[in-house]
Coordinates of C-alpha atoms in Angstrom, one line a residue:
X82 CA -0.1 0.1 0.2
X83 CA 1.6 3.7 -1.0
X84 CA 2.4 6.1 1.5
X85 CA -0.2 8.9 2.3
X86 CA 0.5 12.6 1.5
X87 CA 1.8 14.7 4.2
X88 CA -0.8 17.2 6.1
X89 CA -0.1 20.9 5.5
X90 CA 0.7 22.3 8.7
X91 CA -1.1 25.2 10.2
X92 CA 2.3 27.3 10.0
X93 CA 2.1 26.9 6.5
X94 CA -1.1 28.3 6.2
X95 CA -0.4 31.6 8.3
X96 CA 2.6 31.9 6.4
X97 CA 0.7 32.1 3.2
X98 CA -1.9 34.3 4.4
X99 CA 0.7 36.5 5.6
X100 CA 2.1 36.9 2.1
X101 CA -1.3 37.4 0.7
X102 CA -1.7 40.3 3.3
X103 CA 1.7 41.6 2.5
X104 CA 0.8 41.9 -1.1
X105 CA -2.5 43.3 -0.4
X106 CA -0.9 45.9 1.6
X107 CA 1.5 46.9 -1.1
X108 CA -1.0 47.1 -3.8
X109 CA -2.7 49.6 -1.6
X110 CA 0.5 51.5 -0.5
X111 CA 1.2 51.4 -4.4
X112 CA -2.6 52.7 -4.8
X113 CA -2.3 54.9 -1.9
X114 CA 1.4 56.5 -3.5
X115 CA -0.2 57.1 -6.9
X116 CA -3.3 59.4 -5.2
X117 CA -1.1 61.0 -3.1
X118 CA 1.2 62.1 -6.4
X119 CA -1.7 62.5 -8.2
X120 CA -3.2 64.7 -5.5
X121 CA 0.3 66.5 -5.0
X122 CA 0.3 66.9 -8.6
X123 CA -3.2 68.5 -8.7
X124 CA -2.0 70.6 -5.5
X125 CA 0.7 71.9 -7.4
X126 CA -0.9 72.6 -10.7
X127 CA -3.7 74.7 -8.4
X128 CA -0.9 76.2 -6.5
X129 CA 0.7 77.2 -10.0
X130 CA -2.9 78.4 -11.1
X131 CA -3.2 80.7 -7.8
X132 CA -0.2 81.9 -8.0
X133 CA -0.8 83.4 -11.3
X134 CA -4.0 84.9 -10.4
X135 CA -3.7 88.8 -10.4
X136 CA -5.9 89.6 -7.3
X137 CA -5.3 88.7 -4.0
X138 CA -6.4 85.1 -2.6
X139 CA -6.1 83.5 1.1
X140 CA -6.5 80.0 1.9
X141 CA -8.2 79.7 5.4
X142 CA -8.8 76.6 7.7
X143 CA -11.9 76.4 9.3
X144 CA -10.8 78.7 12.2
X145 CA -10.2 81.4 10.0
X146 CA -6.6 80.7 10.2
X147 CA -4.0 81.2 7.2
X148 CA -2.8 78.4 5.7
X149 CA -1.5 80.0 2.3
X150 CA -1.7 83.2 0.3
X151 CA -0.8 83.7 -3.6
X152 CA 2.0 86.3 -4.4
X153 CA -0.6 88.8 -5.7
X154 CA -1.8 89.2 -1.7
X155 CA 1.7 89.8 -0.7
X156 CA 2.3 92.5 -3.0
X157 CA -1.1 94.5 -2.8
X158 CA -1.0 94.3 1.2
X159 CA 3.3 94.4 1.5
X160 CA 3.3 91.5 3.9
X161 CA 5.4 88.5 3.6
X162 CA 4.5 84.8 4.1
X163 CA 6.2 84.4 7.7
X164 CA 3.9 87.3 9.1
X165 CA 0.7 85.8 7.4
X166 CA 0.8 81.9 7.2
X167 CA -0.5 80.4 10.3
X168 CA -2.0 83.9 11.3
X169 CA -5.5 84.2 12.4
X170 CA -7.2 86.3 9.9
X171 CA -8.2 88.8 12.3
X172 CA -4.6 89.3 13.7
X173 CA -3.0 89.8 10.5
X174 CA -0.7 93.1 10.3
X175 CA -1.3 93.8 13.8
X176 CA -5.4 93.5 13.9
X177 CA -5.8 96.0 10.6
X178 CA -8.1 92.7 9.4
X179 CA -10.3 92.5 12.1
X180 CA -13.2 93.9 10.4
X181 CA -16.7 93.8 11.9
X182 CA -17.8 93.2 7.9
X183 CA -15.2 90.2 7.4
X184 CA -16.2 88.3 10.7
X185 CA -20.0 89.0 9.3
X186 CA -19.0 87.3 5.9
X187 CA -16.9 84.4 7.3
X188 CA -19.3 83.6 10.3
X189 CA -22.6 84.3 9.1
X190 CA -23.1 84.7 5.8
X191 CA -20.5 82.1 3.9
X192 CA -22.1 78.8 6.1
X193 CA -25.3 80.0 4.9
X194 CA -24.7 80.7 1.7
X195 CA -21.4 78.4 0.6
X196 CA -20.5 80.9 -2.0
X197 CA -20.4 84.7 -1.1
X198 CA -19.9 87.0 -4.0
X199 CA -18.8 90.9 -4.1
X200 CA -19.0 91.7 -0.4
X201 CA -17.3 95.3 -0.2
X202 CA -15.6 96.3 2.7
X203 CA -13.9 99.8 3.3
X204 CA -10.6 99.7 5.8
X205 CA -7.3 101.9 6.4
X206 CA -4.2 99.8 6.4
X207 CA -1.0 101.1 8.0
X208 CA 1.4 100.4 5.2
X209 CA -1.1 101.2 2.2
X210 CA -3.6 103.3 3.2
X211 CA -7.3 103.5 3.0
X212 CA -8.4 100.7 0.6
X213 CA -12.0 99.8 -0.7
X214 CA -11.9 96.0 -1.3
X215 CA -14.5 93.3 -2.9
X216 CA -14.5 90.0 -1.1
X217 CA -15.5 86.9 -2.2
X218 CA -15.5 83.8 -0.5
X219 CA -16.2 80.0 -1.1
X220 CA -16.3 76.7 1.2
X221 CA -14.0 74.2 -0.1
X222 CA -13.7 70.4 0.9
X223 CA -16.8 70.4 3.0
X224 CA -15.9 73.1 4.7
X225 CA -12.5 72.4 5.7
X226 CA -11.0 75.2 3.8
X227 CA -12.2 78.6 3.1
X228 CA -11.0 80.4 -0.1
X229 CA -11.1 84.1 0.3
X230 CA -10.3 86.4 -3.0
X231 CA -9.9 90.0 -2.2
X232 CA -10.1 92.6 -5.3
X233 CA -9.1 95.9 -4.7
X234 CA -11.6 98.5 -6.5
X235 CA -10.3 101.6 -4.4
X236 CA -9.1 102.9 -8.1
X237 CA -12.4 102.2 -9.6
X238 CA -14.8 103.7 -6.6
X239 CA -12.3 107.0 -6.9
X240 CA -13.1 107.0 -10.5
X241 CA -16.8 106.3 -9.7
X242 CA -16.9 109.1 -7.3
X243 CA -14.8 111.3 -9.5
X244 CA -17.3 110.4 -12.3
X245 CA -20.2 111.2 -9.9
X246 CA -19.0 114.2 -8.7
X247 CA -18.1 115.3 -12.3
X248 CA -21.6 114.3 -13.9
X249 CA -23.2 116.6 -10.6
X250 CA -21.0 119.2 -11.7
X251 CA -22.3 118.8 -15.4
X252 CA -25.7 118.4 -14.3
X253 CA -25.4 122.0 -12.3
X254 CA -23.7 123.6 -14.9
X255 CA -26.7 122.5 -17.4
X256 CA -28.9 123.8 -14.9
X257 CA -27.2 127.0 -15.0
X258 CA -26.9 127.4 -18.5
X259 CA -30.3 126.1 -18.9
X260 CA -31.7 128.9 -16.5
X261 CA -29.3 131.4 -18.4
X262 CA -30.7 130.2 -21.4
X263 CA -34.5 130.4 -20.1
X264 CA -33.9 133.9 -19.0
X265 CA -32.3 135.0 -22.3
X266 CA -35.3 133.3 -24.6
X267 CA -37.4 135.6 -21.8
X268 CA -35.7 138.9 -22.3
X269 CA -35.5 138.3 -26.1
X270 CA -39.2 137.5 -26.0
X271 CA -39.4 140.3 -23.8
X272 CA -37.5 142.2 -26.6
X273 CA -39.3 141.1 -29.1
X274 CA -42.7 142.0 -27.3
X275 CA -41.1 145.5 -27.0
X276 CA -40.3 145.9 -30.7
X277 CA -43.6 144.5 -31.9
X278 CA -45.1 147.0 -29.7
X279 CA -43.2 149.9 -31.2
X280 CA -43.6 148.5 -34.2
X281 CA -47.2 148.3 -33.8
X282 CA -47.5 151.8 -32.7
X283 CA -45.4 153.0 -35.6
X284 CA -47.6 151.4 -37.9
X285 CA -50.7 153.2 -36.1
X286 CA -49.1 156.2 -36.6
X287 CA -48.7 155.7 -40.3
X288 CA -52.4 154.4 -40.5
X289 CA -53.6 157.4 -38.7
X290 CA -51.6 159.7 -40.7
X291 CA -52.7 157.7 -43.7
X292 CA -56.5 158.1 -42.8
X293 CA -56.0 161.9 -41.9
X294 CA -54.9 162.5 -45.8
X295 CA -57.8 160.1 -47.0
X296 CA -60.4 162.0 -45.0
X297 CA -59.2 165.2 -45.9
X298 CA -59.3 165.5 -49.3
X299 CA -62.8 163.9 -49.6
X300 CA -64.0 166.1 -46.7
X301 CA -62.6 169.2 -48.5
X302 CA -64.3 168.1 -51.8
X303 CA -67.8 167.8 -50.0
X304 CA -67.1 171.0 -48.2
X305 CA -66.6 173.2 -51.8
X306 CA -69.7 171.4 -53.2
X307 CA -71.7 172.4 -49.9
X308 CA -70.7 176.2 -50.6
X309 CA -71.8 175.6 -54.3
X310 CA -75.4 174.4 -53.0
X311 CA -75.5 177.4 -50.9
X312 CA -74.6 179.5 -53.7
X313 CA -77.3 177.9 -56.0
X314 CA -80.1 178.0 -53.0
X315 CA -78.9 181.8 -52.1
X316 CA -79.1 182.9 -55.7
X317 CA -81.1 180.5 -57.9
X318 CA -80.5 180.5 -61.6
X319 CA -82.2 178.7 -64.5
X320 CA -79.4 175.8 -64.6
X321 CA -79.4 175.7 -60.8
X322 CA -81.7 172.3 -60.7
X323 CA -78.8 170.6 -62.7
X324 CA -75.9 172.2 -60.5
X325 CA -77.9 171.4 -57.5
X326 CA -78.2 167.2 -58.6
X327 CA -74.3 167.2 -59.7
X328 CA -73.4 168.6 -56.5
X329 CA -75.4 166.3 -54.3
X330 CA -74.1 163.3 -56.4
X331 CA -70.6 164.5 -56.1
X332 CA -71.4 164.9 -52.2
X333 CA -72.5 161.0 -52.2
X334 CA -69.6 160.2 -53.9
X335 CA -66.8 161.8 -51.5
X336 CA -68.7 160.1 -48.4
X337 CA -68.8 157.2 -49.7
X338 CA -65.3 157.1 -50.4
X339 CA -64.8 158.4 -46.8
X340 CA -67.2 155.7 -45.6
X341 CA -65.5 153.1 -47.5
X342 CA -62.0 154.2 -46.1
X343 CA -63.3 154.4 -42.3
X344 CA -64.6 150.6 -42.9
X345 CA -61.4 149.4 -43.6
X346 CA -59.9 151.2 -40.7
X347 CA -62.4 149.7 -38.6
X348 CA -62.2 146.5 -39.8
X349 CA -58.3 146.7 -39.1
X350 CA -59.1 147.7 -35.5
X351 CA -61.8 144.8 -34.9
X352 CA -60.0 142.1 -36.7
X353 CA -58.3 140.8 -33.2
X354 CA -61.8 139.8 -31.9
X355 CA -63.8 138.7 -35.2
X356 CA -66.8 136.3 -34.0
X357 CA -66.6 133.6 -36.0
X358 CA -69.2 130.5 -37.1
X359 CA -69.1 127.5 -38.8
X360 CA -70.3 128.7 -42.7
X361 CA -70.2 126.9 -45.7
X362 CA -67.6 128.5 -47.9
X363 CA -69.2 127.4 -51.3
X364 CA -72.4 129.1 -50.6
X365 CA -71.4 132.3 -49.4
X366 CA -68.3 132.6 -52.0
X367 CA -71.2 131.7 -54.9
X368 CA -73.3 134.4 -53.0
X369 CA -70.7 137.1 -53.6
X370 CA -69.7 135.9 -56.7
X371 CA -73.5 137.0 -58.1
X372 CA -73.3 140.3 -55.8
X373 CA -69.9 141.4 -57.9
X374 CA -71.1 140.3 -61.2
X375 CA -72.8 143.5 -62.6
X376 CA -69.7 145.5 -61.4
X377 CA -67.7 143.4 -63.5
X378 CA -69.9 143.0 -66.5
X379 CA -69.8 147.1 -66.9
X380 CA -66.1 146.9 -67.0
X381 CA -66.0 144.3 -69.8
X382 CA -64.7 141.3 -67.4
X383 CA -65.8 138.1 -67.7
X384 CA -66.7 136.1 -64.5
X385 CA -65.7 132.1 -63.9
X386 CA -66.3 130.0 -61.4
X387 CA -64.2 126.9 -60.9
X388 CA -64.6 124.4 -58.4
X389 CA -66.6 125.9 -55.8
X390 CA -69.0 123.3 -55.6
X391 CA -67.4 121.6 -52.3
X392 CA -64.9 124.0 -50.2
X393 CA -66.6 122.9 -47.1
X394 CA -67.3 124.3 -43.7
X395 CA -64.7 127.0 -42.4
X396 CA -65.1 129.3 -39.4
X397 CA -65.5 132.7 -40.6
X398 CA -66.9 136.0 -39.9
X399 CA -68.4 136.6 -43.4
X400 CA -68.7 140.5 -43.9
X401 CA -64.9 140.9 -43.1
X402 CA -63.8 138.3 -45.3
X403 CA -66.2 139.5 -48.1
X404 CA -64.6 143.0 -47.6
X405 CA -61.0 141.2 -47.5
X406 CA -62.3 139.6 -51.3
X407 CA -63.5 142.4 -52.4
X408 CA -60.4 144.5 -52.4
X409 CA -58.6 141.4 -54.2
X410 CA -61.4 141.8 -57.1
X411 CA -61.2 145.5 -57.2
X412 CA -57.3 145.1 -57.6
X413 CA -58.2 142.6 -60.2
X414 CA -60.5 144.7 -62.0
X415 CA -57.4 147.4 -61.7
X416 CA -55.2 145.3 -63.7
X417 CA -57.6 145.1 -66.5
X418 CA -58.6 148.1 -67.5
X419 CA -60.0 146.9 -71.2
X420 CA -61.3 144.0 -69.8
X421 CA -60.5 140.3 -69.5
X422 CA -61.6 137.0 -67.4
X423 CA -61.3 137.1 -63.5
X424 CA -61.6 133.6 -61.8
X425 CA -63.1 132.3 -58.5
X426 CA -61.3 129.1 -58.3
X427 CA -61.7 126.6 -55.1
X428 CA -59.5 123.5 -54.1
X429 CA -59.8 121.8 -50.8
X430 CA -57.4 119.3 -49.6
X431 CA -57.7 116.9 -46.5
X432 CA -57.3 120.1 -43.4
X433 CA -57.5 122.9 -45.6
X434 CA -59.3 125.0 -48.3
X435 CA -57.5 127.2 -51.1
X436 CA -59.7 129.8 -52.2
X437 CA -58.4 131.8 -55.7
X438 CA -58.6 135.3 -57.7
X439 CA -57.1 134.9 -61.0
X440 CA -57.2 137.7 -63.2
X441 CA -55.5 138.0 -67.0
X442 CA -54.3 141.5 -66.1
X443 CA -51.2 143.4 -66.8
X444 CA -49.4 141.3 -63.8
X445 CA -46.7 142.4 -61.4
X446 CA -42.9 142.6 -61.5
X447 CA -41.1 140.7 -59.1
X448 CA -39.7 144.0 -57.3
X449 CA -43.4 144.8 -56.4
X450 CA -44.5 141.7 -54.9
X451 CA -41.8 141.4 -52.0
X452 CA -43.5 144.4 -49.7
X453 CA -47.0 144.1 -51.4
X454 CA -48.5 143.5 -48.3
X455 CA -46.9 146.0 -45.9
X456 CA -49.3 148.9 -44.8
X457 CA -49.8 152.2 -46.6
X458 CA -47.1 150.6 -49.7
X459 CA -49.0 151.5 -52.9
X460 CA -47.6 151.3 -56.5
X461 CA -50.7 152.8 -58.0
X462 CA -51.5 156.6 -58.2
X463 CA -54.0 157.9 -55.8
X464 CA -53.9 154.5 -54.1
X465 CA -54.0 154.3 -50.2
X466 CA -51.6 151.0 -49.5
X467 CA -54.2 149.6 -47.0
X468 CA -56.1 147.2 -48.9
X469 CA -53.6 144.0 -49.3
X470 CA -52.6 145.3 -45.7
X471 CA -56.2 144.7 -44.9
X472 CA -56.7 141.3 -46.7
X473 CA -53.4 140.1 -44.9
X474 CA -54.5 140.9 -41.5
X475 CA -58.3 139.3 -41.8
X476 CA -56.9 136.4 -43.3
X477 CA -54.6 136.0 -40.6
X478 CA -57.4 136.7 -38.2
X479 CA -59.1 133.8 -39.6
X480 CA -56.3 131.5 -39.3
X481 CA -55.2 131.4 -42.8
X482 CA -52.2 133.1 -45.2
X483 CA -52.4 134.5 -48.5
X484 CA -49.9 133.9 -51.2
X485 CA -49.4 135.6 -54.5
X486 CA -47.9 134.8 -58.0
X487 CA -47.7 137.3 -60.8
X488 CA -46.2 137.3 -64.0
X489 CA -46.1 140.6 -66.0
X490 CA -48.6 140.6 -68.8
X491 CA -50.0 137.5 -67.9
X492 CA -51.8 138.2 -64.9
X493 CA -51.9 137.4 -61.2
X494 CA -53.2 134.9 -58.7
X495 CA -54.0 136.0 -55.0
X496 CA -54.5 132.7 -53.0
X497 CA -56.2 132.5 -49.8
X498 CA -55.3 129.7 -47.7
X499 CA -58.0 128.8 -45.1
X500 CA -58.1 125.9 -42.4
X501 CA -61.2 123.7 -42.6
X502 CA -63.4 123.7 -39.3
X503 CA -66.8 123.9 -37.9
X504 CA -69.8 121.5 -37.7

């Protein structure tokens, strides 16, 4: 019978277990060393990154003791690693970092928020003076470390302050300039009103002188004819009836001329306070055209109506505007002493209506057009220079404008523009 195999001893089992444990420990140690090397490499990389950051950085432990700082911190606050690392933050630089705002940031805000950004503090430092700092803090490694980033914004704050001061100064200067401008505008308006007042009185003086002249001639004629009547009545002759009749006709003619001039002056005086009402412009212009037709026919002038059927409603004082229109018609008649055609035309637009008085008369040269609406300006022998000035003032009182186009030898067109309105 063969011999039995030897049974392994307990010591051999223990040795094998021991060798396995040693192998496991060596593998674990190698893995740990690799991890330590990796962590070391990461820390070295992180340290290199931290060193390149331009803003100051502090790495604190949970008790707010400085573990490390980057070169930017030492440069900015003029401190050394020896007097920084291992120190409580509140004890740095002889306690200058013991700031209530920083304690609030680290002890109250940071535990609640994990990250705190743009927390502004202002502090005076013996080495670098008064600084305004912007703090950013973040918890690392489950609050085993705290990263505190510090940005010196003193220059920015000074710039903002200077900018604000400059803006305040500019606003004050602008207000002063605006006040001066308002004062200048008020003074200019006052001077303009004074100039208008002086011009107004000067115009009144010229008008009064013109009225005196206009009244003197027909009244002198009236007095002359009254004397002739008195003679004829005192010593009648066979021809007295004819002479009396002629004298009375002449007196009526001159008195009508006086009345006509007085009505013009009264219209100028009252033009600023004309009572106006909504009027159908087509109806009143058509009526006026019928009234002047016999007068035009007697002088060999043909009247034509052009597009007067739908002019619209306009705020008017009809008697005064009629008087202005008659002045334009009389001017057209004087420009056609040998007959011609006078056209009353209309043209309606969105908000305005145009009323035209066109003649085929002698026309006017350009140099006469520039001053034709000025008071007491006339190129006609015996003219008063009041008619076109009256027309302009009446049209302006109705919120309108008047324009003229004229060509020598081809006639003149006077255009009155009035605003549509009324109900």
